[in-house]
């Protein structure tokens, strides 16, 4: 088979696979080629498709390849079709997912240690969305579940592997302070001001209010 | 309604603390404990003022901060402390632990932001559903194979079971909660009785009848009062560990049976 | 917009429309072009795609256009369907398949109610793999599609009919249950059990508020 025919077949395979994508291994099996040769043709095809005059591109994700449209054309498609990952995640789910992605395998307790809050719900949501899964158990009593990310995670975030995750920021740059004033915060500021003026020990007022509440 | 939206942007006490530190332009590596504690408490009060639910994690952090504040005010205490537990080296900065946690949390908060951005970019790339390949099966010569998928019925049932397990955890437990008035003085006395009944040592989790916020808060406040009165000492080994309460005075700190 | 960009966007439009194809009118609207101009660009694109080295072609269908694979590549797609690597199903797909198998005929909404997450994609995958198909429509407005399993599904799992499906596991393995007894859940299971007998669609399960904030 000639090389232009091989590329044609790969193009067809990418097309039929659509959002599911196609693995290198599947291409190898279908075309009876070795991995190196497949990689070679894929690189050539990706090059061809990267041209400005093309409306489709090949993206590499989770050990496979996928046809997608180009980001700059997004406005044209938004009106026509639903976005593949239009369901966005809550901040809680994103934080939990970030911790799992970087620290996998990790138990719920370790996640909660980092977040400082209970994290059962985001873990459930992420499991339901197939973004994380059980990857093992802690040895010893309790045998807590260890979580890791899934192939769907890589797909939804357009990653080839978890190694492609950007390095964790380890220094803490000072960020600009958000200047959002709302009802709550003006209230908050008022109270700060008044509590400063009165300069009362905070423990005393605290007791009273806790008693009233609930 | 407006502020409940705003409040949800805090993902817990660490997030709130980071916010306070940033908002007031404080140094994360040198947190002024007094200031941050006061602001934090004001925040908690404001939440109550607006009659919002306060998650227990926020109260635990309040305790940590208050404890830290008192630790930094009081001269280090010399105590006979049994074997391993409960040791404060004078040179230890009580803020270190909190600082470490805040830095660690901040990292992942930022990483979450990056994930969000990635997700957004990714959602701008459109694709198409996988094509129906059944027609290719139909005129295949060896069509008796079917789709030849490498899963068994047990894989399917297992998947179903996993889903049920996940769902089970999502279902709420309905229970009736009766309001009770528990005066703090009474609770304080109760704790002291408990302590003397258990060789002067008790876990915080053993100090309230039910794990309800109301009970926990009262027990917690009573503890603070008792600490202030200098009749008990508390120790928490690790974040989210149970707090150990030791009675001061005639009782020695012996290890309990567990 | 330059002509090569216009062609790029049309290429993307053809791609996202997949097997359904796209009307001339839709292209006109999205790109704000008149019919003559669209026809001109389509002719150019069709020319480009007719090359031997392409694996996709553009065909004209009832007032619109459609990407399809080429007939001469059919043997490769046959191989793809039967390739051993294309044959695993994700947790999401397996869950969805289980629900459809036991509750058919069932609509997408009912499936999503049970799973607690959007399920469009696993449904599409299962359809593409010929494990499920449309078996009817819900009466009334909307006329939602009802799904059921296929003959291929029975073959795949070695069943003579869906009546041969083993009883649903109604208890979660004990050692894995870390939480206290949940009254609601036993209620839920009872209802599943009874609704299985009566072969009614499940409506009891999800309440929207459970998923709040995630």
XYZ file of C-alpha atoms in Angstrom:
686
model
C 0.000 0.000 0.000
C 1.296 3.394 -0.920
C 1.926 5.987 1.711
C -0.781 8.360 0.456
C -3.297 5.532 0.691
C -2.221 4.733 4.232
C -2.747 8.328 5.189
C -6.139 8.284 3.508
C -7.204 5.262 5.534
C -5.978 6.867 8.757
C -7.981 9.959 7.892
C -11.076 7.819 7.490
C -10.396 6.031 10.765
C -10.044 9.332 12.600
C -13.294 10.494 11.078
C -15.391 7.489 12.070
C -13.915 7.404 15.595
C -14.972 10.998 16.185
C -14.983 12.035 19.833
C -14.036 8.519 20.981
C -10.669 8.922 19.299
C -8.494 6.101 18.080
C -5.507 4.462 19.736
C -2.159 3.977 18.110
C -2.679 0.280 18.692
C -5.964 0.216 16.824
C -4.378 1.928 13.837
C -1.547 -0.602 13.996
C -4.002 -3.498 13.971
C -6.200 -2.158 11.214
C -3.330 -1.259 8.893
C -0.947 -4.001 9.963
C 1.807 -1.543 10.671
C 4.329 -1.262 13.472
C 4.157 1.531 16.031
C 7.031 3.492 14.568
C 5.454 3.625 11.139
C 2.115 4.698 12.580
C 3.815 7.461 14.539
C 5.545 8.592 11.364
C 2.317 8.852 9.374
C 0.495 10.506 12.245
C 3.177 13.170 12.481
C 2.846 13.853 8.743
C -0.931 14.035 8.930
C -0.844 16.310 11.952
C 1.462 18.607 10.068
C -0.877 18.748 7.060
C -3.889 19.433 9.273
C -2.212 22.151 11.259
C -2.418 24.489 8.268
C -4.452 27.654 8.615
C -6.626 26.672 5.732
C -7.867 23.578 7.528
C -10.889 23.532 9.810
C -10.046 20.225 11.478
C -6.981 19.297 13.470
C -5.598 16.138 15.004
C -5.089 16.274 18.758
C -3.193 13.714 20.752
C -4.894 12.733 23.959
C -4.762 9.843 26.372
C -2.576 7.710 24.152
C -4.675 8.228 21.060
C -5.617 10.633 18.340
C -8.771 12.567 17.708
C -10.130 14.922 15.091
C -11.434 18.168 16.556
C -12.281 21.566 15.195
C -9.953 24.467 15.873
C -10.251 26.734 18.842
C -10.369 29.908 16.778
C -13.467 28.637 14.987
C -15.359 27.834 18.175
C -17.833 30.714 17.767
C -19.153 29.181 14.533
C -19.871 25.799 16.064
C -21.268 26.963 19.366
C -24.491 27.841 17.626
C -24.733 24.473 15.921
C -23.667 21.778 18.332
C -23.276 21.100 21.992
C -19.811 21.313 23.400
C -18.329 17.943 24.359
C -17.507 19.039 27.881
C -20.055 21.757 28.424
C -20.789 20.461 31.888
C -18.387 22.445 33.969
C -17.145 21.359 37.351
C -17.661 23.165 40.634
C -14.712 24.738 42.411
C -14.848 21.958 45.005
C -14.711 19.302 42.308
C -11.876 21.079 40.486
C -9.779 21.390 43.651
C -10.348 17.746 44.496
C -9.538 16.735 40.946
C -6.333 18.796 40.953
C -5.180 17.131 44.168
C -5.942 13.669 42.808
C -4.291 14.409 39.475
C -1.027 15.508 41.079
C -0.926 13.194 44.083
C -2.425 9.976 42.791
C -2.844 7.420 44.226
C -4.395 9.288 47.141
C -7.014 8.523 49.780
C -10.014 10.642 50.694
C -8.504 11.510 54.056
C -5.345 12.839 52.465
C -7.431 14.938 50.099
C -9.422 16.322 53.022
C -6.197 17.098 54.851
C -5.095 19.305 52.004
C -8.430 20.955 51.324
C -9.322 21.353 54.975
C -12.915 20.327 54.292
C -14.886 17.148 53.813
C -14.593 16.038 50.229
C -16.922 13.087 49.848
C -19.299 14.856 47.552
C -16.812 16.137 45.026
C -15.232 12.662 44.999
C -18.601 11.112 44.213
C -19.319 13.637 41.506
C -15.928 13.061 39.928
C -16.457 9.298 40.077
C -19.886 9.613 38.494
C -18.390 11.704 35.728
C -15.745 9.024 35.192
C -12.968 11.531 35.807
C -11.516 9.578 38.724
C -11.675 5.959 39.790
C -10.528 3.618 42.496
C -6.966 2.578 41.700
C -6.155 0.604 44.815
C -6.470 0.282 48.557
C -4.309 1.396 51.428
C -2.654 -1.563 53.130
C -3.686 -2.322 56.660
C -6.850 -1.747 58.591
C -9.606 0.190 56.987
C -8.146 -0.402 53.535
C -9.122 3.071 52.450
C -9.794 3.559 48.748
C -7.036 5.185 46.735
C -8.129 7.398 43.875
C -6.519 8.193 40.545
C -7.541 9.918 37.336
C -9.072 8.168 34.315
C -8.699 8.300 30.566
C -11.824 10.462 30.469
C -9.988 12.955 32.651
C -7.176 13.180 30.120
C -9.702 13.601 27.341
C -11.759 16.244 29.043
C -8.687 18.306 29.804
C -6.921 17.597 26.530
C -3.891 15.862 28.017
C -1.777 13.116 26.520
C -0.875 11.759 29.948
C -0.780 12.941 33.529
C 2.886 13.698 32.967
C 1.758 16.543 30.767
C 0.172 18.358 33.702
C 1.847 21.713 34.254
C 4.226 21.715 37.213
C 2.633 22.645 40.503
C 3.386 26.191 41.496
C 5.710 25.844 44.459
C 6.400 29.439 45.180
C 3.581 31.658 46.236
C 3.393 34.809 44.184
C 1.407 37.574 45.722
C -1.842 37.986 43.977
C -3.832 41.067 43.507
C -6.547 41.444 46.013
C -9.980 41.083 44.566
C -11.829 44.292 44.957
C -15.285 42.943 45.178
C -17.494 44.689 47.591
C -20.835 43.228 48.281
C -23.416 43.299 50.976
C -21.687 40.597 52.907
C -18.333 42.199 52.916
C -19.494 45.648 53.798
C -21.213 44.014 56.750
C -18.022 42.166 57.462
C -15.951 45.339 57.377
C -18.397 47.131 59.636
C -18.067 44.424 62.185
C -14.319 44.436 61.975
C -14.365 48.172 62.522
C -16.711 48.010 65.464
C -14.975 45.076 67.074
C -11.678 46.893 66.724
C -13.074 49.988 68.374
C -14.552 48.161 71.265
C -11.376 46.147 71.543
C -13.216 43.509 73.464
C -11.812 40.085 73.912
C -13.310 38.160 71.093
C -13.987 35.055 73.144
C -16.727 36.681 75.138
C -18.937 37.795 72.309
C -18.353 34.501 70.673
C -19.961 32.468 73.370
C -23.165 34.421 73.351
C -23.579 34.203 69.648
C -22.893 30.538 69.419
C -25.542 29.974 72.020
C -28.125 31.892 70.100
C -27.374 30.330 66.808
C -29.363 27.156 66.445
C -29.289 35.752 48.303
C -26.384 37.740 46.950
C -24.067 36.887 49.769
C -24.777 33.187 49.728
C -23.392 33.196 46.201
C -20.391 35.091 47.413
C -19.892 32.774 50.357
C -19.777 29.713 48.201
C -16.566 30.963 46.745
C -14.904 29.892 49.975
C -14.036 26.262 49.810
C -13.423 25.930 53.522
C -11.465 27.544 56.328
C -8.164 27.402 54.462
C -9.666 29.165 51.504
C -11.142 31.785 53.805
C -7.818 32.296 55.561
C -6.026 32.699 52.239
C -8.605 35.254 51.260
C -8.148 37.204 54.496
C -4.385 37.106 54.106
C -4.566 38.378 50.557
C -7.245 40.931 51.207
C -5.254 42.459 54.026
C -1.974 42.138 52.244
C -0.509 39.975 54.999
C 2.584 37.840 54.717
C 1.748 34.176 54.397
C 5.194 33.332 55.749
C 4.764 35.504 58.806
C 1.113 35.465 59.685
C 0.093 37.927 62.378
C -1.933 35.499 64.444
C -3.795 38.023 66.529
C -5.017 39.977 63.562
C -5.959 37.001 61.446
C -7.749 35.325 64.348
C -9.799 38.400 65.029
C -10.774 38.776 61.419
C -11.580 35.132 61.155
C -13.811 35.288 64.210
C -15.538 38.364 62.859
C -16.204 36.433 59.700
C -17.719 33.569 61.666
C -19.866 36.034 63.575
C -20.972 37.652 60.376
C -22.016 34.292 59.043
C -24.102 33.828 62.142
C -25.456 37.321 61.915
C -26.643 36.509 58.417
C -27.974 33.226 59.773
C -25.881 31.074 57.512
C -24.867 27.564 58.311
C -21.341 27.265 59.531
C -19.645 24.049 58.574
C -17.877 22.346 61.439
C -14.519 22.723 59.694
C -14.751 26.461 60.162
C -15.230 25.993 63.883
C -12.311 23.617 64.123
C -10.157 26.225 62.450
C -11.469 28.845 64.844
C -10.317 26.633 67.684
C -6.921 26.165 66.081
C -6.492 29.893 65.648
C -7.618 30.711 69.182
C -5.330 28.070 70.535
C -2.459 29.409 68.506
C -3.182 32.891 69.681
C -3.158 31.821 73.305
C -0.004 29.813 72.758
C 1.753 32.838 71.413
C 0.573 35.024 74.262
C 1.322 32.695 77.131
C 4.798 31.705 78.162
C 5.510 28.097 77.299
C 4.312 25.740 79.985
C 6.407 23.095 81.585
C 4.422 19.944 81.984
C 4.949 16.382 83.024
C 3.534 14.731 80.014
C 3.678 11.010 80.050
C 5.628 9.497 77.202
C 5.365 10.763 73.715
C 2.389 12.985 73.372
C 1.898 16.590 73.962
C 5.197 18.284 73.703
C 5.764 21.813 72.652
C 9.271 22.754 72.034
C 9.760 26.345 72.998
C 11.421 27.088 69.718
C 8.529 25.705 67.666
C 6.528 28.350 65.939
C 2.923 27.221 66.297
C 2.189 29.009 63.040
C 4.418 26.753 61.016
C 1.901 23.983 60.658
C -0.808 26.363 59.526
C 1.542 28.103 57.128
C 2.512 24.802 55.584
C -1.104 23.818 55.130
C -2.003 27.153 53.593
C 0.866 26.976 51.131
C -0.011 23.419 50.203
C -3.657 24.273 49.743
C -2.828 27.351 47.709
C -0.829 25.256 45.268
C -3.774 23.036 44.507
C -6.182 25.903 44.396
C -4.049 27.377 41.664
C -3.740 24.029 39.929
C -7.538 23.810 40.009
C -7.651 27.165 38.264
C -5.357 25.855 35.566
C -7.501 22.781 35.120
C -10.529 25.005 34.757
C -8.789 26.986 32.045
C -7.754 23.788 30.270
C -11.298 22.543 30.433
C -12.515 25.789 28.941
C -10.039 25.623 26.063
C -10.892 22.000 25.505
C -14.601 22.760 25.401
C -13.902 25.045 22.447
C -12.823 22.043 20.408
C -15.750 20.259 18.829
C -15.916 16.762 17.484
C -18.574 14.391 16.253
C -20.040 11.265 17.807
C -18.407 8.018 16.822
C -19.871 6.770 13.551
C -22.253 3.860 13.557
C -20.065 1.046 12.359
C -22.797 -1.576 12.386
C -23.194 -1.481 8.589
C -19.626 -2.715 8.329
C -20.458 -5.609 10.599
C -23.549 -6.563 8.640
C -21.837 -7.320 5.360
C -18.828 -8.804 7.021
C -18.363 -12.452 6.081
C -17.776 -13.572 9.629
C -20.683 -11.585 11.017
C -21.585 -14.152 13.638
C -18.914 -12.563 15.788
C -21.042 -9.596 16.668
C -19.296 -6.515 17.939
C -16.776 -8.737 19.701
C -16.423 -6.587 22.731
C -14.062 -7.616 25.406
C -16.476 -7.364 28.327
C -18.593 -9.926 30.062
C -21.954 -9.615 31.679
C -20.147 -9.532 35.007
C -18.258 -6.411 34.024
C -21.625 -4.854 33.370
C -23.062 -5.985 36.685
C -19.963 -4.821 38.497
C -20.292 -1.414 36.909
C -23.881 -1.329 38.047
C -22.878 -2.272 41.555
C -20.254 0.444 41.690
C -22.888 2.910 40.619
C -25.236 1.735 43.357
C -22.474 2.119 45.890
C -21.778 5.625 44.698
C -25.463 6.497 44.769
C -25.937 5.022 48.187
C -23.501 7.523 49.536
C -25.388 10.317 47.854
C -28.703 9.593 49.478
C -29.377 11.734 52.485
C -30.235 10.357 55.867
C -33.400 11.842 57.195
C -33.582 12.393 60.880
C -35.434 14.620 63.245
C -33.351 16.911 65.304
C -34.761 18.164 68.501
C -33.641 21.416 69.854
C -32.049 21.268 73.243
C -30.785 23.954 75.511
C -27.530 23.054 77.124
C -26.130 25.722 79.398
C -22.386 26.038 79.062
C -21.788 25.858 82.819
C -23.601 22.573 82.948
C -21.566 21.233 80.084
C -18.347 22.346 81.789
C -19.294 20.526 84.947
C -20.256 17.493 82.912
C -16.888 17.430 81.195
C -15.046 17.600 84.508
C -17.131 14.707 85.828
C -16.381 12.731 82.698
C -12.693 13.414 83.065
C -12.475 12.344 86.678
C -14.413 9.230 85.813
C -11.881 8.334 83.120
C -8.520 8.817 84.792
C -8.351 12.454 83.822
C -8.229 11.738 80.107
C -10.949 11.841 77.501
C -11.345 12.320 73.786
C -13.232 15.314 72.506
C -15.493 13.029 70.493
C -16.576 11.359 73.726
C -17.774 14.585 75.261
C -21.061 15.038 73.507
C -24.031 12.788 73.252
C -24.644 13.078 69.576
C -22.613 14.278 66.639
C -24.764 17.268 66.046
C -23.411 20.680 65.502
C -25.253 22.021 68.506
C -23.696 19.467 70.838
C -20.263 19.748 69.349
C -20.226 23.501 69.560
C -21.351 23.536 73.171
C -18.780 20.935 74.144
C -16.163 22.891 72.285
C -17.034 26.165 73.956
C -17.075 24.508 77.335
C -13.604 23.234 76.583
C -12.391 26.703 75.768
C -13.805 27.948 79.047
C -12.152 25.141 80.971
C -8.869 25.857 79.262
C -9.182 29.473 80.189
C -9.867 28.442 83.773
C -6.668 26.423 83.506
C -8.191 23.173 84.738
C -7.656 21.172 81.576
C -5.091 20.842 78.809
C -5.864 19.860 75.258
C -3.768 18.232 72.625
C -4.382 17.438 69.009
C -1.834 15.234 67.366
C -2.668 16.010 63.775
C -5.162 17.909 61.707
C -8.613 16.433 62.089
C -7.403 14.082 64.762
C -9.534 13.830 67.799
C -8.637 16.350 70.473
C -7.310 14.766 73.661
C -8.387 16.412 76.875
C -6.353 16.039 80.040
C -7.455 17.116 83.449
C -4.910 19.168 85.287
C -4.144 18.846 88.963
C -4.347 15.744 91.109
C -4.713 13.317 88.235
C -1.703 12.135 86.345
C -1.784 11.718 82.605
C -1.869 8.019 82.236
C -2.618 6.281 79.036
C -6.156 5.077 78.733
C -6.959 1.553 77.723
C -7.464 2.304 74.042
C -12.588 36.803 6.072
C -10.221 35.294 3.567
C -11.306 32.513 1.275
C -9.010 29.910 2.843
C -10.470 30.716 6.244
C -13.991 30.360 4.933
C -13.126 26.952 3.565
C -11.577 26.011 6.885
C -14.766 26.897 8.767
C -16.892 24.960 6.248
C -14.622 21.971 6.742
C -15.185 22.220 10.491
C -18.935 22.539 10.003
C -19.026 19.442 7.816
C -17.018 17.568 10.413
C -19.133 18.423 13.460
C -22.321 17.642 11.526
C -20.967 14.141 10.988
C -23.325 11.633 9.403
C -26.252 13.988 9.579
C -24.729 16.476 7.203
C -25.357 20.182 6.968
C -27.765 22.257 4.878
C -26.612 24.871 2.464
C -28.812 27.253 4.386
C -27.084 26.577 7.687
C -23.704 27.253 6.127
C -25.084 30.496 4.699
C -26.328 31.582 8.101
C -23.254 30.653 10.073
C -20.874 32.342 7.651
C -23.204 35.132 6.525
C -22.748 34.268 2.879
C -25.170 34.079 -0.039
C -26.073 30.810 -1.673
C -23.945 31.381 -4.752
C -20.809 31.970 -2.693
C -21.443 28.895 -0.567
C -21.899 26.792 -3.712
C -18.634 28.150 -5.056
C -16.650 27.227 -1.942
C -18.314 23.837 -1.685
C -17.307 23.033 -5.244
C -13.705 23.920 -4.427
C -13.712 21.839 -1.244
C -15.281 18.849 -2.968
C -12.579 19.019 -5.560
C -9.863 18.981 -2.896
C -11.490 16.082 -1.074
C -11.974 13.960 -4.177
C -8.253 13.181 -4.227
C -7.080 9.606 -3.839
C -4.990 10.580 -0.871
C -8.053 11.548 1.140
C -9.968 9.211 3.392
C -13.056 11.388 3.603
C -15.203 12.725 0.816
C -17.974 15.256 0.564
C -21.267 14.035 -0.836
C -24.256 16.145 -1.731
C -27.489 15.170 -0.072
C -30.942 16.721 -0.356
C -29.990 20.386 -0.214
C -26.950 19.803 1.926
C -23.540 18.261 2.222
C -22.073 15.434 4.204
C -18.669 13.965 5.002
C -18.507 10.214 4.443
C -15.743 7.652 4.333
C -14.813 6.055 1.033
C -16.292 2.795 -0.054
C -12.953 1.263 -0.960
C -11.862 1.644 2.673
C -14.733 -0.464 4.027
C -12.490 -3.464 4.808
C -10.459 -1.316 7.183
C -13.521 -0.190 9.106
C -14.629 -3.790 9.382
C -11.284 -4.553 10.922
C -11.649 -1.579 13.253
C -14.960 -2.868 14.601
C -13.419 -6.235 15.263
C -10.062 -5.026 16.448
C -9.429 -6.400 19.928
C -8.305 -3.003 21.199
C -11.488 -1.189 20.314
C -13.437 -3.477 22.475
C -13.469 -2.272 26.019
C -16.195 -0.159 27.478
C -15.788 2.611 30.024
C -17.431 2.470 33.441
C -19.888 5.084 32.186
C -20.798 2.973 29.159
C -21.126 -0.215 31.216
C -23.367 1.475 33.779
C -25.551 2.888 31.041
C -25.726 -0.477 29.317
C -26.758 -2.180 32.560
C -29.528 0.333 33.133
C -30.816 -0.028 29.589
C -30.607 -3.822 29.701
C -32.700 -4.060 32.850
C -35.067 -1.146 32.359
C -35.742 -1.132 28.646
C -37.446 0.642 27.052
C -35.963 3.673 28.760
C -35.330 7.290 27.796
C -32.096 9.203 28.151
C -33.582 11.365 30.885
C -34.524 8.356 32.962
C -31.026 6.956 32.537
C -29.541 10.257 33.646
C -31.872 10.319 36.623
C -30.523 6.989 37.745
C -26.858 7.701 37.049
C -27.014 11.241 38.362
C -24.898 12.545 35.482
C -25.321 13.391 31.808
C -25.227 10.266 29.722
C -25.336 11.385 26.111
C -21.900 10.177 25.303
C -22.121 6.636 26.641
C -25.453 6.307 24.810
C -23.809 7.385 21.577
C -20.917 4.995 22.104
C -23.220 2.094 22.859
C -25.293 2.911 19.776
C -22.182 3.098 17.616
C -21.102 -0.269 18.956
C -24.510 -1.668 18.118
C -25.262 -2.738 21.685
C -28.331 -0.543 22.030
C -30.795 1.008 19.614
C -33.881 3.144 19.454
C -36.863 0.937 20.206
C -39.596 3.525 20.322
C -40.662 6.987 21.368
C -42.302 8.370 24.466
C -45.866 9.501 23.768
C -46.658 13.164 23.994
C -44.558 16.264 23.505
C -40.881 15.859 22.976
C -41.284 12.259 21.881
C -38.060 11.284 23.602
C -36.217 8.298 22.186
C -36.607 5.042 24.088
C -33.593 2.757 24.124
C -33.348 -0.988 24.294
C -30.675 -3.605 23.758
C -29.934 -5.203 20.386
C -29.416 -8.711 19.080
C -25.708 -7.977 19.114
C -25.983 -7.265 22.830
C -27.464 -10.721 23.430
C -24.774 -12.323 21.310
C -22.041 -10.419 23.049
C -23.158 -11.641 26.447
C -24.193 -15.088 25.316
C -27.865 -14.690 26.121
C -30.842 -16.095 24.288
C -33.108 -13.288 25.445
C -33.074 -10.432 27.925
C -35.126 -12.654 30.233
C -31.959 -14.633 30.738
C -30.195 -11.698 32.374
C -29.074 -12.613 35.885
C -30.954 -10.900 38.725
C -29.605 -7.468 39.555
C -27.192 -7.375 42.444
C -29.318 -5.584 44.970
C -26.884 -5.393 47.798
C -23.595 -3.633 47.857
C -20.831 -5.925 49.130
C -20.688 -5.569 52.892
C -17.023 -4.954 53.420
C -17.122 -2.005 51.085
C -19.799 -0.162 52.924
C -18.075 2.224 55.212
C -21.028 4.256 56.163
C -23.751 3.934 58.700
C -27.045 2.388 57.824
C -28.928 4.551 55.467
C -32.645 4.316 55.763
C -33.222 6.056 52.513
C -31.119 3.589 50.627
C -32.935 0.529 51.848
C -36.105 2.273 50.799
C -34.530 2.919 47.422
C -33.535 -0.710 46.976
C -36.942 -1.938 47.941
C -38.419 0.291 45.329
C -35.989 -0.874 42.699
C -36.802 -4.446 43.535
C -40.512 -3.871 43.318
C -40.260 -1.770 40.210
C -38.244 -4.546 38.607
C -41.075 -6.922 39.214
C -43.571 -4.569 37.761
C -41.151 -3.626 34.998
C -41.856 0.033 35.431
C -39.440 2.810 34.742
C -37.681 4.087 37.815
C -38.740 7.512 38.810
C -38.148 7.350 42.457
C -34.471 7.751 42.661
C -32.747 11.015 42.051
C -33.680 14.244 43.632
C -32.152 17.229 42.088
C -31.001 18.699 45.354
C -28.658 15.801 46.040
C -26.441 16.990 43.273
C -26.444 20.587 44.268
C -23.263 22.432 44.148
C -21.229 19.742 42.527
